[in-house]
mmCIF file of C-alpha atoms in Angstrom:
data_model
loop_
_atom_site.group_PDB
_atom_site.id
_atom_site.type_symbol
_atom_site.label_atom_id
_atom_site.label_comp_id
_atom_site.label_asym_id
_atom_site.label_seq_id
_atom_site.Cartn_x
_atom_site.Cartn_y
_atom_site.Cartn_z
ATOM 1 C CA UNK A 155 8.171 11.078 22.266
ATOM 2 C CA UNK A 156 7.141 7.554 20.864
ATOM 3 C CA UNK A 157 8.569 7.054 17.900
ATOM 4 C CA UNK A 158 6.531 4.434 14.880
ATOM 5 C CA UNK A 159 7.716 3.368 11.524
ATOM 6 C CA UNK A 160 5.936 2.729 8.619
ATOM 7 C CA UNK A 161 7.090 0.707 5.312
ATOM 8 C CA UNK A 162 5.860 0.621 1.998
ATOM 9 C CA UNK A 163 5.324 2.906 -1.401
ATOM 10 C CA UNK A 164 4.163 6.576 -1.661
ATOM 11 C CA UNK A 165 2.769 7.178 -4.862
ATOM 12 C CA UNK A 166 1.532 10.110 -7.274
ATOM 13 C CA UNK A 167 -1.561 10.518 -7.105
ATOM 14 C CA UNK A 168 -3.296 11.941 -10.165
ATOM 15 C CA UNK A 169 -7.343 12.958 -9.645
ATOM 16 C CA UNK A 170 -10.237 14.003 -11.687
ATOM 17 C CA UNK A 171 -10.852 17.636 -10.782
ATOM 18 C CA UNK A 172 -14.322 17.162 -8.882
ATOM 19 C CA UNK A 173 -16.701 14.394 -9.668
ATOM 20 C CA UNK A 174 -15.133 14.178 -13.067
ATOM 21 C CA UNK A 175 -14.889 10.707 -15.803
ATOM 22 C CA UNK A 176 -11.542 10.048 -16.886
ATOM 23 C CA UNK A 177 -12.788 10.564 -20.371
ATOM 24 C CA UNK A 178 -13.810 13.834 -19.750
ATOM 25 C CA UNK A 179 -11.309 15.336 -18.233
ATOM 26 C CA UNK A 180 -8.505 16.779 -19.285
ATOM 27 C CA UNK A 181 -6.359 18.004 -16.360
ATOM 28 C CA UNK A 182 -5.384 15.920 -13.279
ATOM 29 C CA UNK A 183 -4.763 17.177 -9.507
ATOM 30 C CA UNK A 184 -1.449 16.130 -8.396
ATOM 31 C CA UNK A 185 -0.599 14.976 -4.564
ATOM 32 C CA UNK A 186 0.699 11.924 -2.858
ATOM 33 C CA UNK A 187 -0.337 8.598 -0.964
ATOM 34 C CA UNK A 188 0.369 5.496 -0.120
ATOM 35 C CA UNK A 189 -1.201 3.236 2.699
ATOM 36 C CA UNK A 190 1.708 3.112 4.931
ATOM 37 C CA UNK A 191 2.662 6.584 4.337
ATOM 38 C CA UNK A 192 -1.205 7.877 4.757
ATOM 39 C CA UNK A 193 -0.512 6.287 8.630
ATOM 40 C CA UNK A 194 2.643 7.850 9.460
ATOM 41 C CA UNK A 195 1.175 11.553 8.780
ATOM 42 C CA UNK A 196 -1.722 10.674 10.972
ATOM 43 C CA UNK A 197 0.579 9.662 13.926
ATOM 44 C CA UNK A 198 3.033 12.543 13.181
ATOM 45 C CA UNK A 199 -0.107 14.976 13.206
ATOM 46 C CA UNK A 200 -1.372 13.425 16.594
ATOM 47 C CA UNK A 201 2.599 14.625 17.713
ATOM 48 C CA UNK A 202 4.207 11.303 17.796
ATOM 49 C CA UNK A 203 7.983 10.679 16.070
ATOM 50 C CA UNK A 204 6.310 8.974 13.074
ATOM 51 C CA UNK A 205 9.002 7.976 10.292
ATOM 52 C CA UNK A 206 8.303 6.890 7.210
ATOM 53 C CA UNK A 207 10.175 3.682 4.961
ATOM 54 C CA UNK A 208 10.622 3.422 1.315
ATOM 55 C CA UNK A 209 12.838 3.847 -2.020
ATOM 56 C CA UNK A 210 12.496 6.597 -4.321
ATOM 57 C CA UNK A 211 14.315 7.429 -7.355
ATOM 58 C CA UNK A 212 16.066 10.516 -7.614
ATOM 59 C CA UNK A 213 14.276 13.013 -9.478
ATOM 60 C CA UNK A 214 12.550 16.120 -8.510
ATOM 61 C CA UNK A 215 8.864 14.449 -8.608
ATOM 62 C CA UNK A 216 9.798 12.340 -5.502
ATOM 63 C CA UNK A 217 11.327 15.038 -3.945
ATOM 64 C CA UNK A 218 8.420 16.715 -3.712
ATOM 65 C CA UNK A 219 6.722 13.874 -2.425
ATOM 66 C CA UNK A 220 9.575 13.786 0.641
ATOM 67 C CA UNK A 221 9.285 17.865 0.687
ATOM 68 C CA UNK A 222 5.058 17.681 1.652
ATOM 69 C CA UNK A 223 6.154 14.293 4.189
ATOM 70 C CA UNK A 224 8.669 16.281 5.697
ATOM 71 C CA UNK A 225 5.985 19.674 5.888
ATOM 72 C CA UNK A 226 3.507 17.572 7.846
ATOM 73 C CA UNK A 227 5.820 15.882 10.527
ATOM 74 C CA UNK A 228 6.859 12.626 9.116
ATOM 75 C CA UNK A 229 10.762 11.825 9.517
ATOM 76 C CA UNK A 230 12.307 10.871 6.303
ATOM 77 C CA UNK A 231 15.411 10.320 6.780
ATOM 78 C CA UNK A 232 15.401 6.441 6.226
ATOM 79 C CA UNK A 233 14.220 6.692 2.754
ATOM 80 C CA UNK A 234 16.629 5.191 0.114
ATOM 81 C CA UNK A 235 17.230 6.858 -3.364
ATOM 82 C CA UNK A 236 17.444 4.751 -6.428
ATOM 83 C CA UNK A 237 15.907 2.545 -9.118
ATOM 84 C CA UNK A 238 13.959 4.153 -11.577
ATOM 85 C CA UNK A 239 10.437 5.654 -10.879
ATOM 86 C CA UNK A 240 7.725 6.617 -8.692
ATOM 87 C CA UNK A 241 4.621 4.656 -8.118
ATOM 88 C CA UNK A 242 1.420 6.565 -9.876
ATOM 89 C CA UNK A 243 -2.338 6.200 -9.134
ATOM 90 C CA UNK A 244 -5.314 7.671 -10.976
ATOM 91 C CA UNK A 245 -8.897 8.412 -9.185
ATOM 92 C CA UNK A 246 -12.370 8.954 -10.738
ATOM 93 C CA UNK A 247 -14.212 10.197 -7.936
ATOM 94 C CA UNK A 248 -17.536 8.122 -7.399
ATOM 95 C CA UNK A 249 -20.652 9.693 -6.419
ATOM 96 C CA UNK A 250 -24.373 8.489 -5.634
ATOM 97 C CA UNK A 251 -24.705 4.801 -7.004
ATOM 98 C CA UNK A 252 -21.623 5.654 -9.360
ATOM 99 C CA UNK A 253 -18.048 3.407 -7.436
ATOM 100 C CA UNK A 254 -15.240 5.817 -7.547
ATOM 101 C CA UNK A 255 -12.272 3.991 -9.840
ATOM 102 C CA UNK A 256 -8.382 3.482 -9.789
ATOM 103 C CA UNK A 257 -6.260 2.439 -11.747
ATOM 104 C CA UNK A 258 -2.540 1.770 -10.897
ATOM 105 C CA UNK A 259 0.400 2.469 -13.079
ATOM 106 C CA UNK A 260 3.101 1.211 -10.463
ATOM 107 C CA UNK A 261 4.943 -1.822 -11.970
ATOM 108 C CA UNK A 262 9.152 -1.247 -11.458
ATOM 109 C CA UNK A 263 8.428 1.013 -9.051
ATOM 110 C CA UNK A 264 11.540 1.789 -7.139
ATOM 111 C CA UNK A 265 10.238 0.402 -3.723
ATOM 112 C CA UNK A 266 9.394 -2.692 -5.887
ATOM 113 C CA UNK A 267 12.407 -3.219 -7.391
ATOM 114 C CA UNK A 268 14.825 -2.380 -4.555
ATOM 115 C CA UNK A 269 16.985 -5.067 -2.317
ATOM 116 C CA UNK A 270 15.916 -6.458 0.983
ATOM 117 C CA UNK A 271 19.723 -5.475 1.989
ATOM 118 C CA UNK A 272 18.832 -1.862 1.199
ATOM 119 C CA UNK A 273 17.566 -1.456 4.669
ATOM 120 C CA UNK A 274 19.572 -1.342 7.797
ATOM 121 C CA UNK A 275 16.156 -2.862 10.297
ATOM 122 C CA UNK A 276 18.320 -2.632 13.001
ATOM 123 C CA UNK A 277 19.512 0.938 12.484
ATOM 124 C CA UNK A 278 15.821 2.176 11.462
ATOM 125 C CA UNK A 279 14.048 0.983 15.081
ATOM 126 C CA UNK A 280 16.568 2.441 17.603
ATOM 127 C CA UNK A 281 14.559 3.871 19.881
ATOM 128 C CA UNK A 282 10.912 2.744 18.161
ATOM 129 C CA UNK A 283 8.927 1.056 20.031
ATOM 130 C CA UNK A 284 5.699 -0.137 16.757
ATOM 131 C CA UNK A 285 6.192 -0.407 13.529
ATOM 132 C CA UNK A 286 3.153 -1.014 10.909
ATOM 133 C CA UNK A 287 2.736 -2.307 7.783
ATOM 134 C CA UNK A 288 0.347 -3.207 4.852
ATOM 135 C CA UNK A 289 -0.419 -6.059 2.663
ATOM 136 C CA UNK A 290 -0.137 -3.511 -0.310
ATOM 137 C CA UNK A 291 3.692 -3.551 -0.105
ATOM 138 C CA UNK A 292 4.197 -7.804 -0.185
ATOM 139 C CA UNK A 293 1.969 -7.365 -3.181
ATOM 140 C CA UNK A 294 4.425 -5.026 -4.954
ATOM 141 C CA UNK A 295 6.710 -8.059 -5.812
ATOM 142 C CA UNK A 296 9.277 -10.577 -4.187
ATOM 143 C CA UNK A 297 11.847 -8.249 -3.413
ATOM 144 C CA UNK A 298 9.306 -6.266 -1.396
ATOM 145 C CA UNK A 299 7.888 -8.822 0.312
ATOM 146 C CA UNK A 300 11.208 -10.178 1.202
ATOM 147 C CA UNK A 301 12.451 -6.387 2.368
ATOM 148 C CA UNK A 302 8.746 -7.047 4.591
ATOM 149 C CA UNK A 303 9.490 -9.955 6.061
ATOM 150 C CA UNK A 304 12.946 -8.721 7.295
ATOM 151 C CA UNK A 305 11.642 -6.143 8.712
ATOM 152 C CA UNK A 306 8.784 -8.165 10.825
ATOM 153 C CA UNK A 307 11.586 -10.066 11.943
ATOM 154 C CA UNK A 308 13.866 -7.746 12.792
ATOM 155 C CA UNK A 309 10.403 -5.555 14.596
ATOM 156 C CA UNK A 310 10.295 -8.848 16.779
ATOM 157 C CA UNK A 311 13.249 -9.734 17.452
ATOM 158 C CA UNK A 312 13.882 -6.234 19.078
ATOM 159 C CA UNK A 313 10.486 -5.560 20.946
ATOM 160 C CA UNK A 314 8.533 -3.715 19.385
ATOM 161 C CA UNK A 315 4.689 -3.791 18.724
ATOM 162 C CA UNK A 316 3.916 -5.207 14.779
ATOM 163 C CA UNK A 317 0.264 -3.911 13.394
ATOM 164 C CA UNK A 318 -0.612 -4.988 9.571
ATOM 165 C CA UNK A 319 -3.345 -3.688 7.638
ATOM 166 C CA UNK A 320 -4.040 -6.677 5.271
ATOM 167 C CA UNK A 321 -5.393 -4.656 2.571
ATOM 168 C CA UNK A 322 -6.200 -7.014 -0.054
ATOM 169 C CA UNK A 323 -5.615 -5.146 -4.008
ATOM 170 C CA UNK A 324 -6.961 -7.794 -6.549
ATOM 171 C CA UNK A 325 -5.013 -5.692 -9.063
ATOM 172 C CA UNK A 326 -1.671 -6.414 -7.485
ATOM 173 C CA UNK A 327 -1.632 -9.996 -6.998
ATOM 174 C CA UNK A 328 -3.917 -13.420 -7.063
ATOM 175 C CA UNK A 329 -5.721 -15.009 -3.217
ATOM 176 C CA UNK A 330 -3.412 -18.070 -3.322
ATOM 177 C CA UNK A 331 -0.403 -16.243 -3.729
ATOM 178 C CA UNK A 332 -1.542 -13.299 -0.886
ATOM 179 C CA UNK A 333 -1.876 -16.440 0.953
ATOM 180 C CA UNK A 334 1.290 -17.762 0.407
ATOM 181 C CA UNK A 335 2.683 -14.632 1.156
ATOM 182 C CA UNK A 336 0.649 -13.092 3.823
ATOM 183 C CA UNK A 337 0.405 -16.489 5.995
ATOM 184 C CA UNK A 338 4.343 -16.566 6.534
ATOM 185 C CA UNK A 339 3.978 -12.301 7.641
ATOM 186 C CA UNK A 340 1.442 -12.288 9.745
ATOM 187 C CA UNK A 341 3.378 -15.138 12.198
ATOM 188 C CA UNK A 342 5.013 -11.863 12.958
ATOM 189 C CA UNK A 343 2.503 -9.465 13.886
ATOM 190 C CA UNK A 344 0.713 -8.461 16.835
ATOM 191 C CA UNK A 345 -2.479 -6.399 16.190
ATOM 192 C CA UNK A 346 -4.355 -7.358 12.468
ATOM 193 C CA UNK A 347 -6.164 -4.795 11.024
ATOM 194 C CA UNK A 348 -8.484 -5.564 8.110
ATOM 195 C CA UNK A 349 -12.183 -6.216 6.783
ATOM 196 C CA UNK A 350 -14.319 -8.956 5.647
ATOM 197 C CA UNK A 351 -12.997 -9.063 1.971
ATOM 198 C CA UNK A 352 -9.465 -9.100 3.441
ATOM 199 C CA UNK A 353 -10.040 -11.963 5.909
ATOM 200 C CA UNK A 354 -11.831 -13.458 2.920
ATOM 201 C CA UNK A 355 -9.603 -13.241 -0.399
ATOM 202 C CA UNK A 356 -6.281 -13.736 1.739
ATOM 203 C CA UNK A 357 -6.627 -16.761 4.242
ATOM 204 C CA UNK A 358 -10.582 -17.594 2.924
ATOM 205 C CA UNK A 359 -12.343 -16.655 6.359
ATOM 206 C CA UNK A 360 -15.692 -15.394 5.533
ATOM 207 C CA UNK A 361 -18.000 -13.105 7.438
ATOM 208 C CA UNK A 362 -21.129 -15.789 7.225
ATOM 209 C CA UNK A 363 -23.861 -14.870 4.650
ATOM 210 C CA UNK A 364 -22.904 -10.769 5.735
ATOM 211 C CA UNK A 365 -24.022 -8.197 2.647
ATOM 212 C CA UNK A 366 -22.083 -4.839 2.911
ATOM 213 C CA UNK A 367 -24.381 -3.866 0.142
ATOM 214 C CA UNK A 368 -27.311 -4.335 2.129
ATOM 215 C CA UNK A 369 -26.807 -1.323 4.469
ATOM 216 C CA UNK A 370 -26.912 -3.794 7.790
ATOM 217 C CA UNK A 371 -24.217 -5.911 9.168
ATOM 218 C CA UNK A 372 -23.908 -8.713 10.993
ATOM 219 C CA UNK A 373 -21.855 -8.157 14.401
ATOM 220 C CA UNK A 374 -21.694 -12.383 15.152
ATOM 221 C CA UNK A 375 -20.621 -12.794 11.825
ATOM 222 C CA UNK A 376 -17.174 -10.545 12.140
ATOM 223 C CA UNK A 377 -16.415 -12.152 15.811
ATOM 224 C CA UNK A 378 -16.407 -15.251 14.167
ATOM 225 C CA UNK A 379 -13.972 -13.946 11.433
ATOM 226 C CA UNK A 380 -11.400 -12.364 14.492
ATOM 227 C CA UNK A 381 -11.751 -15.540 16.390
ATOM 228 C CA UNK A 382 -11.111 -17.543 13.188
ATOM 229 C CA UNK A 383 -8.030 -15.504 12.563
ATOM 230 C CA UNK A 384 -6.287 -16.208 16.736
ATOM 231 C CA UNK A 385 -6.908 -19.502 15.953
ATOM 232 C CA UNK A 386 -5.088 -19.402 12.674
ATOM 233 C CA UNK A 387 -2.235 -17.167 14.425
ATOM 234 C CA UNK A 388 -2.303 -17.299 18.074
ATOM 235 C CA UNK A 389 0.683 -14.565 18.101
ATOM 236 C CA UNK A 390 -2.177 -12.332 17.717
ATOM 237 C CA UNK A 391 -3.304 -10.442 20.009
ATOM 238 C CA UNK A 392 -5.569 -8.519 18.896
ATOM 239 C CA UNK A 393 -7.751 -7.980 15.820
ATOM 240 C CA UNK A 394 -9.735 -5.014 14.026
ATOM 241 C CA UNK A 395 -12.312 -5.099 12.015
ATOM 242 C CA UNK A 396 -13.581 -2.197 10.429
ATOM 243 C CA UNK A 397 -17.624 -2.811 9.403
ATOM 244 C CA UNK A 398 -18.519 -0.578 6.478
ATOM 245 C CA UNK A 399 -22.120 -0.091 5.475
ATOM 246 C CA UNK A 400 -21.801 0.669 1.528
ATOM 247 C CA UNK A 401 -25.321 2.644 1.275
ATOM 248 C CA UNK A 402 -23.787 4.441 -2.294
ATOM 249 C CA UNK A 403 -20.612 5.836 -3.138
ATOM 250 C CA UNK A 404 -21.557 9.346 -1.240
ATOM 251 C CA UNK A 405 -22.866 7.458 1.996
ATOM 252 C CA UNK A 406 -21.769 4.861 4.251
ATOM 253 C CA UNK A 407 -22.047 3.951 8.004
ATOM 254 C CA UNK A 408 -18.875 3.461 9.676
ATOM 255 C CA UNK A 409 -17.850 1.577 12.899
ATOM 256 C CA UNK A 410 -15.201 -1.173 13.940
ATOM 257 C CA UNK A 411 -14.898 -3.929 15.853
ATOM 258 C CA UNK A 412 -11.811 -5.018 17.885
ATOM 259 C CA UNK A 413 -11.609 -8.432 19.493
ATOM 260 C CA UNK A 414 -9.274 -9.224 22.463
ATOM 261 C CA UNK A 415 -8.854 -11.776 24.993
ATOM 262 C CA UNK A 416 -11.851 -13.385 23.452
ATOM 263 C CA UNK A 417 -13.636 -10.382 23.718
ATOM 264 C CA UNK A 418 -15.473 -8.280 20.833
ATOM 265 C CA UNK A 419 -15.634 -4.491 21.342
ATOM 266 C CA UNK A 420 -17.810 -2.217 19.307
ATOM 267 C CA UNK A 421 -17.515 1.405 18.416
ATOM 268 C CA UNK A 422 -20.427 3.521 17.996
ATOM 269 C CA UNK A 423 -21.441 3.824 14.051
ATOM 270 C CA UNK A 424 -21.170 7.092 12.191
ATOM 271 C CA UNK A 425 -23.782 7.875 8.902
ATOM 272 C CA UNK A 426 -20.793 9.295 6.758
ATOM 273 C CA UNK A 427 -21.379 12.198 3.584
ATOM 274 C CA UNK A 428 -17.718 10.835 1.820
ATOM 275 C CA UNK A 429 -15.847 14.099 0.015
ATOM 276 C CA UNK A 430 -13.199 11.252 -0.764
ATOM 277 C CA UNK A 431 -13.027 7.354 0.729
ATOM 278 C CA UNK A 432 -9.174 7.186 -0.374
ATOM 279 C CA UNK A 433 -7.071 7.079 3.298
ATOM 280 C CA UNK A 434 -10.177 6.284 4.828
ATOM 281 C CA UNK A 435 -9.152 2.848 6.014
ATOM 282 C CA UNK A 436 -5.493 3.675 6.812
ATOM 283 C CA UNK A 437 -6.661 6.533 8.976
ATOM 284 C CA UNK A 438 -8.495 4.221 11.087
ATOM 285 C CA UNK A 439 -4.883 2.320 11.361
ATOM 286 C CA UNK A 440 -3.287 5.279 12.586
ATOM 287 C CA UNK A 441 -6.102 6.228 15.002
ATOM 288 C CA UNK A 442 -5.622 3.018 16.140
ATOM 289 C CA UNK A 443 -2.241 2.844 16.919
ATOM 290 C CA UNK A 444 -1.807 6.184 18.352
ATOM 291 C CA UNK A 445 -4.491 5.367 20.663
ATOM 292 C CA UNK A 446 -2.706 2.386 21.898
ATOM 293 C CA UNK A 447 0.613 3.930 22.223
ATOM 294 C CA UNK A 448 -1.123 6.744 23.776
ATOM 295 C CA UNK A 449 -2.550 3.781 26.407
ATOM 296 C CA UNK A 450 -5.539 4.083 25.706
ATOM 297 C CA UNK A 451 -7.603 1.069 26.690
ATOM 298 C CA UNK A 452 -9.224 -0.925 23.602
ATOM 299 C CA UNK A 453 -12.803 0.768 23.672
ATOM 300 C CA UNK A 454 -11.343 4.185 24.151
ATOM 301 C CA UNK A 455 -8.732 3.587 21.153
ATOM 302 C CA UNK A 456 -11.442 1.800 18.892
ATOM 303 C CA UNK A 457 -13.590 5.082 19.317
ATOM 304 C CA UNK A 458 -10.716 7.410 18.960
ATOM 305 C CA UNK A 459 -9.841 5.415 15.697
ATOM 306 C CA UNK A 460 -12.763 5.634 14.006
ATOM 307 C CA UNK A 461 -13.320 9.289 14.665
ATOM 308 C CA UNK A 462 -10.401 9.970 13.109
ATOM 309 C CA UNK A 463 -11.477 8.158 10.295
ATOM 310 C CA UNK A 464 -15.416 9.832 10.006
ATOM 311 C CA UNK A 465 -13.247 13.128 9.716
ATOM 312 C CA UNK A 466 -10.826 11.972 6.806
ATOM 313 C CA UNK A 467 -13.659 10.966 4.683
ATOM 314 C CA UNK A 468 -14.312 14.594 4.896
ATOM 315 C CA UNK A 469 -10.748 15.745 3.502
ATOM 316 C CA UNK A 470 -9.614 15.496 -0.322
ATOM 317 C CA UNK A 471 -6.410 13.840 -0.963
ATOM 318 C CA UNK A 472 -4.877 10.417 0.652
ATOM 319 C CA UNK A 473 -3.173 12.435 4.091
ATOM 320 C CA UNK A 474 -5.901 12.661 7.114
ATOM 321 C CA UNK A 475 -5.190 16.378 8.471
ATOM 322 C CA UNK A 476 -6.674 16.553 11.857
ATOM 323 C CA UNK A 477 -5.807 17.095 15.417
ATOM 324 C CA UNK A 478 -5.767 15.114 18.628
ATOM 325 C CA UNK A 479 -8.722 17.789 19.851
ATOM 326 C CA UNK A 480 -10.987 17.304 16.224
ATOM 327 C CA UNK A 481 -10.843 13.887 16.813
ATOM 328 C CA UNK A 482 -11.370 13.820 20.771
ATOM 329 C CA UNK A 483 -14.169 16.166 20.248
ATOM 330 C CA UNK A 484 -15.976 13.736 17.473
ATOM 331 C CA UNK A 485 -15.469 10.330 19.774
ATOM 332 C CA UNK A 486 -16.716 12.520 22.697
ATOM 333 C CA UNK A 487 -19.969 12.814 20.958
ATOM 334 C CA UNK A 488 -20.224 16.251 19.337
ATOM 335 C CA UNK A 489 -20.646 15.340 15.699
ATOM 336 C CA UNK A 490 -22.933 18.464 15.153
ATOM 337 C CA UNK A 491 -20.781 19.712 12.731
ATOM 338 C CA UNK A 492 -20.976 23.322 14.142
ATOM 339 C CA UNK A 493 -18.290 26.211 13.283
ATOM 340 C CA UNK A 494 -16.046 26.224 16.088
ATOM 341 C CA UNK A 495 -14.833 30.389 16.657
#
């Protein structure tokens, strides 16, 4: 079995029951999620040896966090126990014209906070041949970034396949410093996954005079962003783009774009009814890569990805919980949406 690793911070998640404000609720549904760790479930739920890379503290809230990985598939036996607390996130559901809301409470966090030395690189890819990771976990601090960068190095330096998400979070750190940052990382990384804001706030490649807002895109506009960022890192080989159509916070249109050896690839466009957007874009990561490592070619694994993706916006919580067959079955056309007995 192929095994992938993923690095970076699982977090608490804390939700408005429903549609709920913040102010008037007065309960919170408790789960986890984390971009990184959002990817590995989707690989270990299309069957592939999918582990899982962080540092928890040792109290009985992250083992339950570990406890649900370990339920759906993902191999935790490379997370480190120590510093002082998990990561938390709360979610006011958006609906209509109303954006849905987060707000972190994350700082110290023990991933945050732990030692690039804490993790044996070497050790943690026997055997793997990808790993993937996210601009979210750079953005958690120095220490982080510098665990990050080890591990892109070490990734490389032993054969294996680097993806990023860039993932731009304007309430984690500044552009110039997720430039800094992020242009050093990505010297390191094979297949760049990301969207117009992220090619846009991190290395300042815009998407032309593009509106996401305006429920149309331009497809010129985001070749010129994937050929902007080969030029800027020719280690790349290949770029993603996913192209979002913000209609309100209930709809969107979803496709992607993937550009390789100068050649753009689009996927066919889905009119998405969101029951939550959270894990959205992390489940088109892991469509993605399981469709490569599955050899698919790059049409087949764009399609695969975002069908996987149309289907998480359908599921509450952060974890996309579908098969190989749901999402085979979507990306083979049958999006009826009819009860299958």
């Amino acid at each position: 079995m192929k095994k992938c690793v993923t690095f970076g911070e699982i977090m608490l998640r804390l939700a408005t029951p429903g549609y709920q404000r913040f102010e008037q609720s007065n309960s919170f549904e408790a789960t986890f999620g984390g971009g990184e760790a959002n990817v590995a479930v989707s690989l270990a739920n299309f069957g592939l040896d999918a582990a899982f890379v962080t540092t928890l503290p040792a109290n009985d809230i992250a083992d339950s966090a570990i406890k649900e990985l370990l339920g759906l598939g993902v191999d935790t036996s490379f997370i480190n126990r120590g510093g002082e607390r998990i990561g938390i996130y709360f979610l006011e559901a958006g609906a209509s014209q109303r954006a849905s809301k987060v707000v972190y409470d994350r700082a110290h966090s023990s991933v945050s906070t732990a030692d690039a030395t804490s993790y044996d690189w070497k050790k943690i890819f026997e055997g793997a041949s990808w790993f993937h990771w996210t601009g979210i976990t750079p953005a958690l601090g120095d220490k982080a970034a510098e665990a990050t960068l080890e591990a892109a190095k070490t990734a490389k330096e032993m054969g294996l396949t680097v993806s990023c998400d860039l993932n731009f979070r304007k309430k984690l750190w500044t552009p110039e410093k997720a430039n800094e940052v992020m242009s050093e990382l990505v010297k390191y990384v094979d297949v760049c996954i990301g969207n117009e804001e992220d090619a846009e706030k991190v290395f300042g490649i815009k998407a032309g005079t593009t509106d996401v807002t305006s429920g149309h895109l331009d497809h010129e506009h985001y070749i010129s962003v994937a050929r902007k960022l080969i030029e800027k890192f020719p280690n790349l080989k290949k770029v993603s783009i996913t192209l979002r159509e913000s209609i309100s916070a209930s709809r969107n249109g979803w496709a992607a774009m993937i550009y390789a050896d100068d050649m753009p690839t689009f996927s066919r466009k889905y009119d998405i009814t969101i029951v939550d957007r959270v894990g959205g874009g992390d489940s088109f990561a892991g469509g993605l890569i399981y469709g490569m490592m599955a050899g698919k070619n790059d049409e087949d694994a764009l399609n695969y990805a975002v069908a996987a993706s149309c289907l998480k916006h359908t599921i509450s919580g952060d974890y996309n919980r579908v098969s190989v067959e749901e999402v085979e079955r979507l990306a083979g056309g049958d999006a009826s949406g009819r009860v299958q007995r």
